[in-house]
Short mmCIF file of C-alpha atoms in Angstrom, two decimals:
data_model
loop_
_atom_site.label_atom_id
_atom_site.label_comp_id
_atom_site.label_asym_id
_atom_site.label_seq_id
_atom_site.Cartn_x
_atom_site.Cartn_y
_atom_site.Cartn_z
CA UNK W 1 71.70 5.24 -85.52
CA UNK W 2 72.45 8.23 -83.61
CA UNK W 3 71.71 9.24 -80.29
CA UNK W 4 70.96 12.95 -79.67
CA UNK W 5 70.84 15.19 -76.76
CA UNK W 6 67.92 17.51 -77.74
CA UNK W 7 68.29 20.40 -75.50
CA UNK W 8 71.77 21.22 -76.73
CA UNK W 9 71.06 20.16 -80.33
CA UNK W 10 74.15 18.38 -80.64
CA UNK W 11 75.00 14.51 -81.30
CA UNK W 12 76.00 12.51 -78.64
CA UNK W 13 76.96 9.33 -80.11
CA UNK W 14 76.75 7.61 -83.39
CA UNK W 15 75.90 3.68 -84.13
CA UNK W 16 76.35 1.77 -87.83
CA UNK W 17 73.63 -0.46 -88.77
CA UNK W 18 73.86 -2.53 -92.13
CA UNK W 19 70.32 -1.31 -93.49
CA UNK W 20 68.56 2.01 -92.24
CA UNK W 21 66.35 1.19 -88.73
CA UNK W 22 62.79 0.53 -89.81
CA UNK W 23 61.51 1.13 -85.78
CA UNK W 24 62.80 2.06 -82.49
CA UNK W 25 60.39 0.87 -79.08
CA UNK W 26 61.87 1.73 -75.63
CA UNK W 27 61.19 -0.02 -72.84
CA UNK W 28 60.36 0.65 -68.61
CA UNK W 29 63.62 0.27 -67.96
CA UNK W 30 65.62 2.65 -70.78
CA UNK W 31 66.38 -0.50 -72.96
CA UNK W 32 66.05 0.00 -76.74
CA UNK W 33 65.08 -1.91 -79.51
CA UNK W 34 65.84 -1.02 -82.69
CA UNK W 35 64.58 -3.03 -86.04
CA UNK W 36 66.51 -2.73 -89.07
CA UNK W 37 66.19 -4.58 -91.73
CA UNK W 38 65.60 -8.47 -90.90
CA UNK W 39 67.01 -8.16 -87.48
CA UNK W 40 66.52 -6.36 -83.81
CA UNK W 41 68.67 -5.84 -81.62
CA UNK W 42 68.57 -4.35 -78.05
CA UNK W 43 70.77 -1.76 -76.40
CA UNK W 44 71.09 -1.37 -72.92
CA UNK W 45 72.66 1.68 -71.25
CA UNK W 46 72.34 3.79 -74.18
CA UNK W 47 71.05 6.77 -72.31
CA UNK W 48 72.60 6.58 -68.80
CA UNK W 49 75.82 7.02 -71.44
CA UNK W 50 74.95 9.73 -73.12
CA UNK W 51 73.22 11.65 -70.06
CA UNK W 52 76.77 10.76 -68.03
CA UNK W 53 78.73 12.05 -70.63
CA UNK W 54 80.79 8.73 -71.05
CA UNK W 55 81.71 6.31 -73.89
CA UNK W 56 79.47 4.72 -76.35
CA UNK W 57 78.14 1.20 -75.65
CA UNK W 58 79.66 -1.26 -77.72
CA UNK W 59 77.90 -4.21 -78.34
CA UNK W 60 73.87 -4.63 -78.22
CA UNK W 61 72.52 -6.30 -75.34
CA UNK W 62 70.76 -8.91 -77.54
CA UNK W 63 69.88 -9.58 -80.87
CA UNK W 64 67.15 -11.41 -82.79
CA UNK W 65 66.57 -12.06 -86.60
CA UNK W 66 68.69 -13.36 -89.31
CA UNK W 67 66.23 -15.16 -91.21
CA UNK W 68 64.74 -13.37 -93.47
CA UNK W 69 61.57 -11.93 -92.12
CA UNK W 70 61.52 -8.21 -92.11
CA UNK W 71 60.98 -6.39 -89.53
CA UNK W 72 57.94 -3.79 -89.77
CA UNK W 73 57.23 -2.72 -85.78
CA UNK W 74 57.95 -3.12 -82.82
CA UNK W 75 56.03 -2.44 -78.98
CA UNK W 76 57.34 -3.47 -75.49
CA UNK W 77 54.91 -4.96 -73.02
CA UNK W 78 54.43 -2.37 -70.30
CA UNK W 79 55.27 -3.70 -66.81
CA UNK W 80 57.06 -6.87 -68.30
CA UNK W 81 60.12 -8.28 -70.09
CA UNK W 82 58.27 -8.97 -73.38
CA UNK W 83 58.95 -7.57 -77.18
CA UNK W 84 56.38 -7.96 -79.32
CA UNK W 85 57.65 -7.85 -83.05
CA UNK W 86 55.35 -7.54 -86.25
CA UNK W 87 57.35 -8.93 -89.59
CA UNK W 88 56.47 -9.63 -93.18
CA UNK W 89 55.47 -13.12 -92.28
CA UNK W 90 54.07 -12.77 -89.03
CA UNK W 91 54.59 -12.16 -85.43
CA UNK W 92 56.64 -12.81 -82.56
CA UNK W 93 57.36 -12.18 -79.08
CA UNK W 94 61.02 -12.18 -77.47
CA UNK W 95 61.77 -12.57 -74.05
CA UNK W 96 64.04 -9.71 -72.45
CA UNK W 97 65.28 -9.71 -69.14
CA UNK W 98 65.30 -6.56 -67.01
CA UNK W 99 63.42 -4.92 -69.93
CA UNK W 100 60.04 -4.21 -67.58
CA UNK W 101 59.66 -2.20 -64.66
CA UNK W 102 59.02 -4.43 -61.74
CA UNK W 103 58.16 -1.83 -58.89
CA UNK W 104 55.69 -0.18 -60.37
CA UNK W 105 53.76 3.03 -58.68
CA UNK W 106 50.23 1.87 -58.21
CA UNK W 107 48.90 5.64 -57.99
CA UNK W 108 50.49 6.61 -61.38
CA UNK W 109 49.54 3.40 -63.29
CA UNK W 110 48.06 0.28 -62.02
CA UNK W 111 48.17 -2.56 -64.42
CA UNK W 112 45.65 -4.95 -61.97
CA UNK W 113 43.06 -2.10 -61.22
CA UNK W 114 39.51 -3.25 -61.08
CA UNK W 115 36.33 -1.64 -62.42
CA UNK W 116 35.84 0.37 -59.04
CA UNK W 117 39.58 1.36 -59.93
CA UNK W 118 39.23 2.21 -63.20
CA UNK W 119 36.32 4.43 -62.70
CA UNK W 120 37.71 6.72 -59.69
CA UNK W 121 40.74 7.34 -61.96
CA UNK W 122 38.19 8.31 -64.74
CA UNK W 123 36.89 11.01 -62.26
CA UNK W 124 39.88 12.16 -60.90
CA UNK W 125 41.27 13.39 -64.42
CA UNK W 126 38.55 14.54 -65.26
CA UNK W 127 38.53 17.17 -62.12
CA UNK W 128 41.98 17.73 -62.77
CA UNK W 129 40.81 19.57 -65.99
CA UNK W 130 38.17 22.17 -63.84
CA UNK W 131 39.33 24.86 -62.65
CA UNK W 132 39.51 25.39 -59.04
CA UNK W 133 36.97 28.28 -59.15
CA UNK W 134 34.58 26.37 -60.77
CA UNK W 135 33.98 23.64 -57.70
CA UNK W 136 31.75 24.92 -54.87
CA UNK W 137 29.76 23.62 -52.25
CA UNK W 138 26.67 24.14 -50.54
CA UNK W 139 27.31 24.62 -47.05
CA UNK W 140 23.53 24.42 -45.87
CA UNK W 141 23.49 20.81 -47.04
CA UNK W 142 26.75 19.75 -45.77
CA UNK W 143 26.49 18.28 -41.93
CA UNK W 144 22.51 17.57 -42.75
CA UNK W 145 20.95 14.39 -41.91
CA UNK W 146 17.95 13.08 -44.60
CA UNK W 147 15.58 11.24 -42.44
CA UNK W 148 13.51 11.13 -45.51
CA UNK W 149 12.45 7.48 -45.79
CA UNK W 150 12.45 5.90 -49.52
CA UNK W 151 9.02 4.65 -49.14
CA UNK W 152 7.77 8.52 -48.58
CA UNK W 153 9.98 9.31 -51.90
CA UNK W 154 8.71 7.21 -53.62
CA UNK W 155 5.20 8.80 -52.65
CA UNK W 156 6.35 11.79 -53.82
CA UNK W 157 7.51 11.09 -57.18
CA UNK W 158 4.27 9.34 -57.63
CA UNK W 159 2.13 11.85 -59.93
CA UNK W 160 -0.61 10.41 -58.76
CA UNK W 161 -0.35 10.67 -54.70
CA UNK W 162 -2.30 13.60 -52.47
CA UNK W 163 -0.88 15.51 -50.23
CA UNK W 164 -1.90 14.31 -46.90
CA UNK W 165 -4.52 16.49 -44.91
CA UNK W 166 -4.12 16.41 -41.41
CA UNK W 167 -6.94 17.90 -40.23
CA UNK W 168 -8.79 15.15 -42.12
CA UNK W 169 -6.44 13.07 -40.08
CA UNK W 170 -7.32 14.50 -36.90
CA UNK W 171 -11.17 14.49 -37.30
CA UNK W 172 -11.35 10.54 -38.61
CA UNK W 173 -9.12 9.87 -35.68
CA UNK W 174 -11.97 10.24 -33.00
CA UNK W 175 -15.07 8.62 -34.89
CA UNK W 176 -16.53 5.73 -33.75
CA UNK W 177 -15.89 5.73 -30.09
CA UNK W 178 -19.24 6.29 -29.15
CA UNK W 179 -21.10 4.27 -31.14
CA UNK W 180 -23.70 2.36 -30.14
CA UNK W 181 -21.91 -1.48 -30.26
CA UNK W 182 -19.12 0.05 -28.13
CA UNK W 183 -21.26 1.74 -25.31
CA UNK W 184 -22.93 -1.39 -24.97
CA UNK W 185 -19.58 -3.44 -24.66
CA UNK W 186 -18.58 -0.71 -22.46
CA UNK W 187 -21.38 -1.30 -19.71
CA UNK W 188 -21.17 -5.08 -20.33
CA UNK W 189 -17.89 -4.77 -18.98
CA UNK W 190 -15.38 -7.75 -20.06
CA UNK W 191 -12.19 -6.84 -17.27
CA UNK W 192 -12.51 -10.02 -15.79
CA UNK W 193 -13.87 -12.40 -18.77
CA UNK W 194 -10.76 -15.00 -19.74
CA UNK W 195 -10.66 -14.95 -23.32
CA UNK W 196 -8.46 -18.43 -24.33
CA UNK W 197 -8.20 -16.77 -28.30
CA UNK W 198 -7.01 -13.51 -26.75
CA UNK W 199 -4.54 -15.08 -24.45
CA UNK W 200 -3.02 -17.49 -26.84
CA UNK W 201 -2.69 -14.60 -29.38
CA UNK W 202 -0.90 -12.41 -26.55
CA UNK W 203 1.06 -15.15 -25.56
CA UNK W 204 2.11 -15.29 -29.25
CA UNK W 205 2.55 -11.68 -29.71
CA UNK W 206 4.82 -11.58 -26.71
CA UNK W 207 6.87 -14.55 -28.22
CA UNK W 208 7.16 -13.22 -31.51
CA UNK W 209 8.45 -9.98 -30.07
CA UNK W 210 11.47 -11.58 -27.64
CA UNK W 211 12.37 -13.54 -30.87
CA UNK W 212 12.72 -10.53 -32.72
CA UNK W 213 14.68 -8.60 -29.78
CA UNK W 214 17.23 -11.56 -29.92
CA UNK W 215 17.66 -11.54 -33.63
CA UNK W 216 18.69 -7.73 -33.52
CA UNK W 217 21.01 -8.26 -30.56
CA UNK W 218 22.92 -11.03 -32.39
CA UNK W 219 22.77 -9.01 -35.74
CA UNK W 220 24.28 -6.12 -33.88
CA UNK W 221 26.76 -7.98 -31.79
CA UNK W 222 27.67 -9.55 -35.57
CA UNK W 223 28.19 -6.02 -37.02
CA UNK W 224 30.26 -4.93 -34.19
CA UNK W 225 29.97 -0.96 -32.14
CA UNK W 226 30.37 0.98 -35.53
CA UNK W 227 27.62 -0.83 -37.85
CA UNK W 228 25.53 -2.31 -35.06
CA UNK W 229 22.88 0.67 -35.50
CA UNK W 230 22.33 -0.36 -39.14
CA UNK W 231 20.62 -3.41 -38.19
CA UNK W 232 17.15 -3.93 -39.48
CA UNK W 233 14.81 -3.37 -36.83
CA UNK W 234 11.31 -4.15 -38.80
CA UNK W 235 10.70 -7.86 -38.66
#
């Protein structure tokens, strides 16, 4: 097993195995596992020597095997001190301390990241592949407000719905006034008939609204200065 420094082509240092290495998996942390016939065995320092310019390493910082089961690959755990090894007979895990990195950097790789995570990461590499000249905004729309409610949306995406005519509006707006039924209640006069129907139902009316006025008050208070004015006003 040799270790080579690749930008000066040359050999750094050289390591005897009894059978040619079958895989090599490096971990977080720089330590290396290397699978050679029935055994593994893990190096630590390996490249802090040869970047240094010191001595070789040794010894291996552990070893695992012996008994027969060849060794066919080999993959660290990221973000932990795990090996997972495949073999001819099956498969096993070895526990290596120091092998993971334990401060990770959230913003380069978060192993806990949720969906919501997941997806804005998604997004963000896929911007960093445009090229800055192909991003642009609209500056008309920017600093808008849409007081466009859903319901009239809705309206409009219905194939079905008319235009509204206002003049139609307008004219249907003053019919009826002077018809005959309300002339005559008109000269009947009814200012100072007590109507116990009509008072109960203002009475109600009245109630209904301070209810409502207090429920918005203590929604708003709940929501606090900065999301009190989303509170639903209809009741």
């Amino acid at each position: 097993m040799n270790i080579w420094d690749i930008r000066m082509f040359r050999e750094v240092h050289s390591y005897s195995t009894y059978q040619p290495g079958a895989s090599v998996a490096i971990s977080d942390r720089g330590l290396t596992a290397v699978g050679w016939g029935t055994q593994v065995s893990v190096w630590r320092g390996l490249f802090d020597a040869a970047l240094a310019d010191q001595g070789k390493v040794n010894s291996p910082y552990m070893a695992w095997g012996g008994d027969g089961q060849r060794i066919e690959n080999m993959r660290w755990c990221p973000y932990e001190d795990v090996l997972g090894v495949t073999h001819d007979q099956g498969f096993a895990s070895i526990l290596v301390p120091g092998a993971g990195e334990p401060n990770f950097d959230s913003l380069e790789a978060n192993p806990y990241e949720n969906a919501h995570q997941r997806q804005e990461a998604e997004v963000h590499s896929l911007l960093t592949k445009l090229q800055p000249d192909m991003i642009s905004l609209d500056p008309d729309v920017i600093g808008k407000l849409d007081t466009i409610s859903d319901k009239k949306r809705q309206e409009e995406r219905n194939p079905d719905h008319k235009p509204e005519d206002h003049m139609e509006k307008l004219k249907n707006r003053g019919r009826g006034r002077n018809s005959a039924l309300r002339k005559y209640l008109r000269k009947k006069g009814r200012g100072n008939v007590i109507d116990e129907k009509r008072l109960k139902a203002e009475a109600l009316r009245k109630e209904h609204a301070e209810r409502h006025k207090n429920r918005l008050r203590q929604e708003r208070e709940e929501l606090g200065p900065a999301l009190g004015r989303f509170a639903k006003k209809d009741s």
